[in-house]
Short mmCIF file of C-alpha atoms and ligand atoms in Angstrom, two decimals:
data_model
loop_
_atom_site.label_atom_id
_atom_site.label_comp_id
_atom_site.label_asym_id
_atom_site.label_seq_id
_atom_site.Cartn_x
_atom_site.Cartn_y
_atom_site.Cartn_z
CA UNK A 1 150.62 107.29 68.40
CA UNK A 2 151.01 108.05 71.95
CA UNK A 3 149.12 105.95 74.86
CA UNK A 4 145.79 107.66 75.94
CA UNK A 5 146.73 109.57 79.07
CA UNK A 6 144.32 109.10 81.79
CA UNK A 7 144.17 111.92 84.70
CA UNK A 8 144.11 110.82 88.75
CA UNK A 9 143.90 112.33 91.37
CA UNK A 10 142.29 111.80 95.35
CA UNK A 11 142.40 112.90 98.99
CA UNK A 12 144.39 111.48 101.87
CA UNK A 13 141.40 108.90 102.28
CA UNK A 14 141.35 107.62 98.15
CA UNK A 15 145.40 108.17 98.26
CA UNK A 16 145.87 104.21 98.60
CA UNK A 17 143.48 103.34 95.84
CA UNK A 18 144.55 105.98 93.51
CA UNK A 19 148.39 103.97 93.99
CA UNK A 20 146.56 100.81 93.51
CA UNK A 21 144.52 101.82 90.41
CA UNK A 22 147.29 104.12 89.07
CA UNK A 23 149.64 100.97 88.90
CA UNK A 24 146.48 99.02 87.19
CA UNK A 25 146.05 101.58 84.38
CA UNK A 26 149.93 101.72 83.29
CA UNK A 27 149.46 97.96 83.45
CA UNK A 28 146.50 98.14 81.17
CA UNK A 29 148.63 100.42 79.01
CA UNK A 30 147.66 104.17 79.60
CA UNK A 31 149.63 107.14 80.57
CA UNK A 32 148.89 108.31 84.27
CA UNK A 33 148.86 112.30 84.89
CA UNK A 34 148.67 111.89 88.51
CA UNK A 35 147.50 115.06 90.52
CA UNK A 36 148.14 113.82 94.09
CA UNK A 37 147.97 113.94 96.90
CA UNK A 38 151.36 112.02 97.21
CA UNK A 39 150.95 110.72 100.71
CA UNK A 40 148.23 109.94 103.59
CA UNK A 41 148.72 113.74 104.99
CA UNK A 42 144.95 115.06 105.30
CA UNK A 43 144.00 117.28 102.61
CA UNK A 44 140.91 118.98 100.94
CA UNK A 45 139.27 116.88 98.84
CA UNK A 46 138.41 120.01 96.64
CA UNK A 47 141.82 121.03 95.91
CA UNK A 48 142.15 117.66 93.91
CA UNK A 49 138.86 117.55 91.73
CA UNK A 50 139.48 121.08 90.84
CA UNK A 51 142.70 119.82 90.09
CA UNK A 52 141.46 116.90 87.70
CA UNK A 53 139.00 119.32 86.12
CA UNK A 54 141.90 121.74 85.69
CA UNK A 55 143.66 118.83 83.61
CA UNK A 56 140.27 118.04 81.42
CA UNK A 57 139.50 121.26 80.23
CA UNK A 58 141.65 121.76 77.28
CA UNK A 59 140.56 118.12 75.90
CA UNK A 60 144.09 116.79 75.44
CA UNK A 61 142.73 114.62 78.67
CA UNK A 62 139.72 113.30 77.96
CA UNK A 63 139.18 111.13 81.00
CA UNK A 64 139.89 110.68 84.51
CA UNK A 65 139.99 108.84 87.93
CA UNK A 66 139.01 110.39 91.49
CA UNK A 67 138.93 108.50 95.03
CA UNK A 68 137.56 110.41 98.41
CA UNK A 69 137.18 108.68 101.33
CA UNK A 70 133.45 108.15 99.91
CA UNK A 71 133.57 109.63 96.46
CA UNK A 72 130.74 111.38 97.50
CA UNK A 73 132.94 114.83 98.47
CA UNK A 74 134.94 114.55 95.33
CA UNK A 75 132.38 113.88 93.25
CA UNK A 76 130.38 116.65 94.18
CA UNK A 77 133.63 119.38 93.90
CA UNK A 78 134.52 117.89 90.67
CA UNK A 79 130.80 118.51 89.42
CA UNK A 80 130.73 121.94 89.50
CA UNK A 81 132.97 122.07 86.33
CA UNK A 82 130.21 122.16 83.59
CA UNK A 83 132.77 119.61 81.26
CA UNK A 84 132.84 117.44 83.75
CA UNK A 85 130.39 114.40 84.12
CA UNK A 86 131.59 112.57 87.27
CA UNK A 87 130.02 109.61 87.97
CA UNK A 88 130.44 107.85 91.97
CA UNK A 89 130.30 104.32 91.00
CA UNK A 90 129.92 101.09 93.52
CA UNK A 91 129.93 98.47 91.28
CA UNK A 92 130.27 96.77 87.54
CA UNK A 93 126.72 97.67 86.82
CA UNK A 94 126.90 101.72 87.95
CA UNK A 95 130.50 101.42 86.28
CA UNK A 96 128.23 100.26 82.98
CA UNK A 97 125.38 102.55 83.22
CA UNK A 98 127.00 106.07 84.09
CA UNK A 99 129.20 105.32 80.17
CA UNK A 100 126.07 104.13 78.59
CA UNK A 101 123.79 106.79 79.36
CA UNK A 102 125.91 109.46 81.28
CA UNK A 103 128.72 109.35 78.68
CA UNK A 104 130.23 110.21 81.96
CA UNK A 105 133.95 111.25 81.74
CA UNK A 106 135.74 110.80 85.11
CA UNK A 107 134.76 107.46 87.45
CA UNK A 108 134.88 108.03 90.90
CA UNK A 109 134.77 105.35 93.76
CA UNK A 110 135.07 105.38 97.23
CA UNK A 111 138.05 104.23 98.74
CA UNK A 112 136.50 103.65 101.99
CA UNK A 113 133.40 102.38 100.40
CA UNK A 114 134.12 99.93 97.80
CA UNK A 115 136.43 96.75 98.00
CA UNK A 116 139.81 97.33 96.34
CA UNK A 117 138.64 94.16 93.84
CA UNK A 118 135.32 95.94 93.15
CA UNK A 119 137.11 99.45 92.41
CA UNK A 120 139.76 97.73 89.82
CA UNK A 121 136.32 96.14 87.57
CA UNK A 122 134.79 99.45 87.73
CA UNK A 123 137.71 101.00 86.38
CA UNK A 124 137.80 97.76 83.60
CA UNK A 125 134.31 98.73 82.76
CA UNK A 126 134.27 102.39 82.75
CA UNK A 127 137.56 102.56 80.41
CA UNK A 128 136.00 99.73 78.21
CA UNK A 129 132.26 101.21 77.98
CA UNK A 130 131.20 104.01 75.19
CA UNK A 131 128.59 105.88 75.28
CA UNK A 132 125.20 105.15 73.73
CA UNK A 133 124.06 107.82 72.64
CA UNK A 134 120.65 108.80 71.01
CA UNK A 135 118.01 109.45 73.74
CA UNK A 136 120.75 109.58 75.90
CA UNK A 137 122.55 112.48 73.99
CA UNK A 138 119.85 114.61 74.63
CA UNK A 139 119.52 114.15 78.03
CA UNK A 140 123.33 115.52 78.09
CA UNK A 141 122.72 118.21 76.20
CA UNK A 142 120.03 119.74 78.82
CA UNK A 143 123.17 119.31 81.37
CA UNK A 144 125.28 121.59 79.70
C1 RB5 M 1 138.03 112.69 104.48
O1 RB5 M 1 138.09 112.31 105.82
C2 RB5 M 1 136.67 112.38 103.91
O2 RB5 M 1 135.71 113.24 104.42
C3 RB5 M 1 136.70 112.46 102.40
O3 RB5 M 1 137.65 111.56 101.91
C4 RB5 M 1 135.40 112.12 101.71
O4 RB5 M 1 134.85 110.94 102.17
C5 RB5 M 1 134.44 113.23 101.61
O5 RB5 M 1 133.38 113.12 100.97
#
C-alpha cells in the first residue's frame, strides 16, 4: 500500500519550517504534497491555505501541515473551507487536544511563534493522536 501522503504548504514567514518539518515527515515515512511557497519571496498567506484546502477536498489527502508567520493568518484562511478543521497549535498539549476533541485535520504552528523543537513534537503528536469521539463527535457535527 502506498505511504499516507500528507499535504504542506506556508507563507514566506512558515517557508523555513515547512522545509524543516517537510524533511521530518518523509523521515517519519509519509509522502509530502508540498504546495509552496518555494522560497522566502513575500507572499499571501491565503493563496496557500486555499491551496491546502484545494488538496483536502477530494479525501485522497486526508491531512495536512500549514506555517504563517503566526499561524494565526493561515489558520483563519484555511478555516473558511467547511472540511477543514485547522487547529493553531503551540505546544504538545494543544497538539493533543485539537485530535482528541477537534478531530482536527490540518496542524498549524507558527513559525515565528513556536521553537523549531516545539513545532517538530506537535507534528509527532498531531500525526500520532486519533480522535475521541463520542461527546466530541457531536460537537463536530454542529460545525459542519
Ligand atoms: C507575514 O508577514 C505574516 O503576516 C504572516 O506570516 C502571518 O503571521 C499572518 O498571520
Amino acid at each position: 500500500m502506498a505511504n499516507e501522503v500528507i499535504a504542506i504548504a506556508s507563507d514566506h514567514g512558515g517557508y523555513d519550517y515547512k522545509e524543516i518539518l517537510k524533511s521530518e515527515l518523509k523521515k517519519m515515512g509519509f509522502e509530502v504534497n508540498d504546495l509552496g511557497c518555494h522560497d522566502e519571496s513575500s507572499v499571501d498567506y491565503p493563496d496557500y491555505a486555499h491551496a491546502l484546502a484545494g488538496a483536502l477536498k477530494s479525501g485522497d489527502i486526508k491531512r495536512g501541515v500549514l506555517v504563517c508567520g503566526s499561524g494565526i493568518g493561515i489558520s483563519i484562511a484555511a478555516n473558511r473551507h467547511a472540511h477543514i478543521r485547522a487547529a493553531l497549535v503551540h505546544d504538545a498539549l494543544t497538539a493533543r487536544l485539537c485530535r482528541e476533541h477537534n478531530d482536527a485535520n490540518v496542524l498549524v504552528l507558527g513559525g515565528r511563534t513556536t521553537g523549531i523543537e516545539v513545532a517538530k513534537d506537535c507534528l509527532n503528536v498531531f500525526l500520532n493522536t486519533g480522535f475521541e469521539g463520542g461527546r466530541h463527535q457531536n460537537r463536530i457535527n454542529k460545525m459542519s
